[in-house]
PDB file of C-alpha atoms in Angstrom:
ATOM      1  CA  UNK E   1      52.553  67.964  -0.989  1.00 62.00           C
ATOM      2  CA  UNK E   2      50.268  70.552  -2.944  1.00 84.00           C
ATOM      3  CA  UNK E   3      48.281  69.368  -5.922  1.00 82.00           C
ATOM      4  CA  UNK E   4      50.492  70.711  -8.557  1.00 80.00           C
ATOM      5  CA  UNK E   5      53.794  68.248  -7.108  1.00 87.00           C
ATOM      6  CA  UNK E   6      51.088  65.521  -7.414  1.00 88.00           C
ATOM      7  CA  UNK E   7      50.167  65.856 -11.005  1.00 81.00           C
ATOM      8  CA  UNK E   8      53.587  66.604 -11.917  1.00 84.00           C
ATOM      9  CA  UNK E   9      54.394  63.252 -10.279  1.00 89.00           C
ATOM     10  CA  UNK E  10      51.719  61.742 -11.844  1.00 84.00           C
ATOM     11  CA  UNK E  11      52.385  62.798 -15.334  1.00 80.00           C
ATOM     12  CA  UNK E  12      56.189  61.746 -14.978  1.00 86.00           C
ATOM     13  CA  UNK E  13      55.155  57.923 -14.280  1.00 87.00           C
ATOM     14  CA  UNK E  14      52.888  58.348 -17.230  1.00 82.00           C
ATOM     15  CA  UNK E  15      55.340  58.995 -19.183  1.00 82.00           C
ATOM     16  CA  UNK E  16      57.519  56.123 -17.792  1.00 88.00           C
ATOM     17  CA  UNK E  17      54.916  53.922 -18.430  1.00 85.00           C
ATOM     18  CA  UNK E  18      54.119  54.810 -22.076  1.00 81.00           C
ATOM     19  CA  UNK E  19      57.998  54.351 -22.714  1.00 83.00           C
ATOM     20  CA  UNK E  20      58.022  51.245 -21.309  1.00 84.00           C
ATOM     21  CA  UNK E  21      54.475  50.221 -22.869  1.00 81.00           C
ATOM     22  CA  UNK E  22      56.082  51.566 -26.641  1.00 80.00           C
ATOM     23  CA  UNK E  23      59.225  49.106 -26.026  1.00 83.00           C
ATOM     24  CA  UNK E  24      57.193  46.211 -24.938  1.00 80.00           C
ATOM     25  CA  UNK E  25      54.669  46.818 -28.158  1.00 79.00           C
ATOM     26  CA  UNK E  26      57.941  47.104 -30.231  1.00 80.00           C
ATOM     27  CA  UNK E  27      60.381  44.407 -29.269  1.00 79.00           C
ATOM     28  CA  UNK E  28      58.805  42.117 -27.031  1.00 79.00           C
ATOM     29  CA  UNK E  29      54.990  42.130 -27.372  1.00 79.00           C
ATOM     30  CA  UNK E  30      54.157  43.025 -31.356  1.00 80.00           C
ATOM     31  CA  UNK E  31      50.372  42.475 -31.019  1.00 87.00           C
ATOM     32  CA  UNK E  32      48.955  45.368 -29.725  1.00 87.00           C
ATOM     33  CA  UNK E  33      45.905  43.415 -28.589  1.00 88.00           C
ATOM     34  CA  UNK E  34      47.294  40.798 -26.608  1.00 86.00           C
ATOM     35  CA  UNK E  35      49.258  43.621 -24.782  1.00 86.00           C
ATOM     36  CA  UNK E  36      45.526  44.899 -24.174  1.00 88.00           C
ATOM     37  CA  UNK E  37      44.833  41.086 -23.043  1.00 90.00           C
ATOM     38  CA  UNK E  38      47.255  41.209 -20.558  1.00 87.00           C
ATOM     39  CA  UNK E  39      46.705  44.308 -18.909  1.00 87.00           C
ATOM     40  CA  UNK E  40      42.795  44.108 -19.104  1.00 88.00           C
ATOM     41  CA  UNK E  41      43.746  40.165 -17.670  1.00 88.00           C
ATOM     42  CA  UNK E  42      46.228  41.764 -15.125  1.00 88.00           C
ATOM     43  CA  UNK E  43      43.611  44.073 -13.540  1.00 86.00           C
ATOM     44  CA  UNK E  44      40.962  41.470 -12.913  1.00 86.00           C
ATOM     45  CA  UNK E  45      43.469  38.935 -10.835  1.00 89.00           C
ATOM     46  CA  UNK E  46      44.315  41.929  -9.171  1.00 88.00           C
ATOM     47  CA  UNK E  47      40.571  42.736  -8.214  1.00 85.00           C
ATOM     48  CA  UNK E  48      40.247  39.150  -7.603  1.00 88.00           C
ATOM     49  CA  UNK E  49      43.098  39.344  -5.465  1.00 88.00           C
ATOM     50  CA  UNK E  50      41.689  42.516  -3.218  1.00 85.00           C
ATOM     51  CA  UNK E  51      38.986  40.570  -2.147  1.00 84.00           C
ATOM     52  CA  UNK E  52      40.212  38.321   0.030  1.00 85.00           C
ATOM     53  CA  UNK E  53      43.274  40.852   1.538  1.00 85.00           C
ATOM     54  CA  UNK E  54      40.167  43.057   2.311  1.00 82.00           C
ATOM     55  CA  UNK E  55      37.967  40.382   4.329  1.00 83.00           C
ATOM     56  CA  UNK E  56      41.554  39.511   6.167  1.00 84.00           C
ATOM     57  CA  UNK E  57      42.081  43.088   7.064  1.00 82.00           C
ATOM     58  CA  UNK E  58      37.906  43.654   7.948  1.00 78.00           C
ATOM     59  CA  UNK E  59      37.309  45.976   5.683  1.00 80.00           C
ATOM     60  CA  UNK E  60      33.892  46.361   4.511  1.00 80.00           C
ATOM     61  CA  UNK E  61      32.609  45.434   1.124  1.00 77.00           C
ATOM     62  CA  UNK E  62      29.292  46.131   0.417  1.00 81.00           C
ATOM     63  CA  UNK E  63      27.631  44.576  -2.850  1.00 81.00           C
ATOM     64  CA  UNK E  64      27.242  47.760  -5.154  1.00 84.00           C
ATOM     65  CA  UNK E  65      24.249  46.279  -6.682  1.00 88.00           C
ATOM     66  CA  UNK E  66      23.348  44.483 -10.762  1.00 89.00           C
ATOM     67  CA  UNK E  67      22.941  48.061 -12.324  1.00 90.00           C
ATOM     68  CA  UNK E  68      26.355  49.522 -10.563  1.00 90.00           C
ATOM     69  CA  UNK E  69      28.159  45.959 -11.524  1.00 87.00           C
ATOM     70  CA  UNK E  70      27.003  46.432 -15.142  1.00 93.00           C
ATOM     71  CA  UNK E  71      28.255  50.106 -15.467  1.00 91.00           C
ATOM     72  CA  UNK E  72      31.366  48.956 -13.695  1.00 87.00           C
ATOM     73  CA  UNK E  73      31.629  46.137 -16.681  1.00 88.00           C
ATOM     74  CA  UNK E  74      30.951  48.598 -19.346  1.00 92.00           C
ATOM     75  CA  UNK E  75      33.558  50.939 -17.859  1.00 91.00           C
ATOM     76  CA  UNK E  76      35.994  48.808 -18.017  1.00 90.00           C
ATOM     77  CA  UNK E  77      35.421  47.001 -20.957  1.00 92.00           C
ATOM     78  CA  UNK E  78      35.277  50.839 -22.711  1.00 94.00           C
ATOM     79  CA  UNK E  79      38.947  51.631 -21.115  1.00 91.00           C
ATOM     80  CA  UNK E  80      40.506  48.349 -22.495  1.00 92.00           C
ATOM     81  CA  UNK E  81      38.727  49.446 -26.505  1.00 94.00           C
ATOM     82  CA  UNK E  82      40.418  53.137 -25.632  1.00 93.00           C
ATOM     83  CA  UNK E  83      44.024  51.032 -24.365  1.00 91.00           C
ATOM     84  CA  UNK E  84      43.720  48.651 -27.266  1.00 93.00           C
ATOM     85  CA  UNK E  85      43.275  51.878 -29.987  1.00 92.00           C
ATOM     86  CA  UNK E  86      45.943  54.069 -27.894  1.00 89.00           C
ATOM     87  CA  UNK E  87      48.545  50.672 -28.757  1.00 88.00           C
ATOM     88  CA  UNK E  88      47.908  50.766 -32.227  1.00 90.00           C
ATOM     89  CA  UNK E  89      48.694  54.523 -32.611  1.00 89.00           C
ATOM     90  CA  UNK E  90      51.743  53.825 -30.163  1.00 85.00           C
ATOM     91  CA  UNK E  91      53.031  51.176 -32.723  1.00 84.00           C
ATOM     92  CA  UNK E  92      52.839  53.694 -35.182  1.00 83.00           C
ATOM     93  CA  UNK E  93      53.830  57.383 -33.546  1.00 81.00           C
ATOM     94  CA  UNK E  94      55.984  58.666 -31.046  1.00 80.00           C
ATOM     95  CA  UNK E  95      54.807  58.311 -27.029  1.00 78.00           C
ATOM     96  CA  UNK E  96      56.075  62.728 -26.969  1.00 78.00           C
ATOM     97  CA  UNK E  97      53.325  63.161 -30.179  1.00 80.00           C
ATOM     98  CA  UNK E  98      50.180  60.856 -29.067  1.00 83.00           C
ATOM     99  CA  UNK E  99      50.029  60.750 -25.676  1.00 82.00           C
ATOM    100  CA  UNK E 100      49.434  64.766 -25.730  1.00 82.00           C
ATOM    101  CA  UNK E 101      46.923  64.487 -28.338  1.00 84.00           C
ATOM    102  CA  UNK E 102      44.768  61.566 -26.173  1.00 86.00           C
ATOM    103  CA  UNK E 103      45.537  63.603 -22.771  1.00 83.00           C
ATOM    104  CA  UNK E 104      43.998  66.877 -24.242  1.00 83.00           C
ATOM    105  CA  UNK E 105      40.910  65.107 -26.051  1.00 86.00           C
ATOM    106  CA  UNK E 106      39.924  62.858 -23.011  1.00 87.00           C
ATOM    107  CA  UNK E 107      38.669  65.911 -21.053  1.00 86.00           C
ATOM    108  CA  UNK E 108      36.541  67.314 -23.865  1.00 86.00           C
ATOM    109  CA  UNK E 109      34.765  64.483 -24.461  1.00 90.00           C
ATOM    110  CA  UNK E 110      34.384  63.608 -20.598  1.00 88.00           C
ATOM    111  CA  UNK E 111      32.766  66.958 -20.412  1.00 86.00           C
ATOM    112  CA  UNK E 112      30.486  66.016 -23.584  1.00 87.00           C
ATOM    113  CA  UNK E 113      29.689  62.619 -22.174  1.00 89.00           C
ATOM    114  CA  UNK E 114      29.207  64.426 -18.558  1.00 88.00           C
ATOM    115  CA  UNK E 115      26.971  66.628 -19.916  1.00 87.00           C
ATOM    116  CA  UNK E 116      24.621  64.205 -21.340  1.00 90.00           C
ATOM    117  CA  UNK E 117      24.599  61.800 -18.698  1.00 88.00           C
ATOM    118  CA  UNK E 118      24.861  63.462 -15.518  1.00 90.00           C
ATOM    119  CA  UNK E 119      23.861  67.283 -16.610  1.00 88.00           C
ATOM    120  CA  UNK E 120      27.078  68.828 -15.535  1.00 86.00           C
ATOM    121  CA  UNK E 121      28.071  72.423 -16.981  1.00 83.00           C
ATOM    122  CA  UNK E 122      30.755  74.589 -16.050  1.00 82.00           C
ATOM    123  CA  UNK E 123      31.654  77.758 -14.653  1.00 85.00           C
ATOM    124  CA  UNK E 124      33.255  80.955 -17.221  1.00 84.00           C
ATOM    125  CA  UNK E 125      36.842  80.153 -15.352  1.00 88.00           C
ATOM    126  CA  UNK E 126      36.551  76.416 -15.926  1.00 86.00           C
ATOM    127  CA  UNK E 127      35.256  76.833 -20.036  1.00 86.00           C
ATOM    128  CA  UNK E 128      38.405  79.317 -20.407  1.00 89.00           C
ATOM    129  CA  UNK E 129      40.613  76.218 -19.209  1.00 86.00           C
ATOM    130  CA  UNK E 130      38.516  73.962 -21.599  1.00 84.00           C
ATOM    131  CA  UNK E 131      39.215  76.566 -24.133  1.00 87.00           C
ATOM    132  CA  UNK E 132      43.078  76.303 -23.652  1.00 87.00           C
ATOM    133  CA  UNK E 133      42.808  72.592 -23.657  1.00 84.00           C
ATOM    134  CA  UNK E 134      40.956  72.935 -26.868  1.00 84.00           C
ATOM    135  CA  UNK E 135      44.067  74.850 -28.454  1.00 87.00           C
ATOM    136  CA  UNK E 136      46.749  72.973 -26.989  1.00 84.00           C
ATOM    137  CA  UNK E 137      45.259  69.735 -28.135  1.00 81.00           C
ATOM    138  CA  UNK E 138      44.306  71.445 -31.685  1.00 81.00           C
ATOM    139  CA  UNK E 139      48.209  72.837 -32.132  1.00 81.00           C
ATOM    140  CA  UNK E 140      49.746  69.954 -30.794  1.00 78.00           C
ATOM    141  CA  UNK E 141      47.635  67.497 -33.454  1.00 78.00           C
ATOM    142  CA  UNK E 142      49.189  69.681 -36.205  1.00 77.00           C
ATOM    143  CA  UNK E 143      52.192  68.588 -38.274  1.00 76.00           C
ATOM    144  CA  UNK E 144      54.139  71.113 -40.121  1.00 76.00           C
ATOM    145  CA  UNK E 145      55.849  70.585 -43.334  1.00 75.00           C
ATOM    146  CA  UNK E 146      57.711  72.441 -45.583  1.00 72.00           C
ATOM    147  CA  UNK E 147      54.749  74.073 -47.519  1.00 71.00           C
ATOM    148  CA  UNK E 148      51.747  73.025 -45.760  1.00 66.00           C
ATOM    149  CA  UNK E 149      50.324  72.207 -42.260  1.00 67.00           C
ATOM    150  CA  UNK E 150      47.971  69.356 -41.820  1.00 65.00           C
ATOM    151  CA  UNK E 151      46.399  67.194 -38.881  1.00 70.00           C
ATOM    152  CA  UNK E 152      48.920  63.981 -37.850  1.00 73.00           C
ATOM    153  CA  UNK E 153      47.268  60.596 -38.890  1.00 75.00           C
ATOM    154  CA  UNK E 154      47.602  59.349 -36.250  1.00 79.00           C
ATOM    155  CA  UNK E 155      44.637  61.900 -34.886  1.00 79.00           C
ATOM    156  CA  UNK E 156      42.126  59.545 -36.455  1.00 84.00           C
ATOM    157  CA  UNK E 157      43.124  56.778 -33.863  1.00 85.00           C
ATOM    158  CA  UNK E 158      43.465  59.570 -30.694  1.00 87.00           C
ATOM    159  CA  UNK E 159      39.954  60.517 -31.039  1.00 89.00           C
ATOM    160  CA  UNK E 160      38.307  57.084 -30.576  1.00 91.00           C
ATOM    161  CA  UNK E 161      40.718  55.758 -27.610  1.00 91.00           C
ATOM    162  CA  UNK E 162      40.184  59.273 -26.198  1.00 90.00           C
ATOM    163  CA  UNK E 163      36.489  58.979 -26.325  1.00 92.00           C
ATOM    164  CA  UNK E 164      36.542  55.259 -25.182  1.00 94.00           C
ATOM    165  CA  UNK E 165      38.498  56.609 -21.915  1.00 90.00           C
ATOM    166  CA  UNK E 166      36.294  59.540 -21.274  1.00 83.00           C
TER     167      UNK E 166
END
């Protein structure tokens, strides 16, 4: 399987899951944070859960260390903010409308963040594809009406849950 059937597979349960995700928040689970509380609450049991299964099978854990725990902790405290903002803008716009606008801004500011923090820069092919992503994300953002075009609303929650998952 070549990389391109892979992300194509990979965006297609995205998109299951941010159907499934916009009819929980609608009809079952109306509080966009205690959705948050559950997932964030789902993925520690499961980590939780790893450890033993690993010592059973003998796999190795190794103690990463305080500093590595703490960015761990920050990590994953900063993707439950960027789930908890992406659920309010899911209560209020279309899974086809935001989830387009987050996916294109989350690799812009992982480059920015990058950048700063680990002094990556990128090659003239690699910018051009940043470039694209720019537009796409820019056009996509856009809502036409009859006699004007302006930015969505719903752009001013995409930027912070984008930034909080970069």
């Amino acid at each position: 399987m070549n990389w391109l059937s892979i992300t194509l597979f990979a965006y297609f349960l995205n998109a299951i899951a941010m159907v499934i995700d916009k009819t929980l928040l609608k009809k079952e689970i109306k509080n966009p944070f205690v959705y948050t509380f559950y997932i964030a609450g789902l993925g520690a049991v499961l980590i939780i859960l790893a450890i033993p299964i690993a010592l059973i099978f003998k796999l190795s854990l190794v103690w990463p260390g305080a500093s590595q725990f703490w960015i761990s902790m920050l990590a994953g405290a900063s993707f439950s903010i960027g789930l908890f903002l992406m659920f309010i803008a899911l209560k209020r716009e279309d899974a086809s409308r935001l989830l387009p606008i987050i996916g294109g801004l989350t690799p812009i500011f992982v480059l920015i963040l990058a950048y700063f923090f680990i002094n990556e820069s990128l090659v003239s092919r690699q910018i051009l594809a940043f470039v694209f992503i720019i537009i796409g994300t820019f056009l996509i953002s856009l809502e036409f009406k009859k006699h004007d075009i302006q930015f969505r609303k719903i752009l001013w929650l995409a930027l912070p849950a984008a930034l909080f998952f970069g």
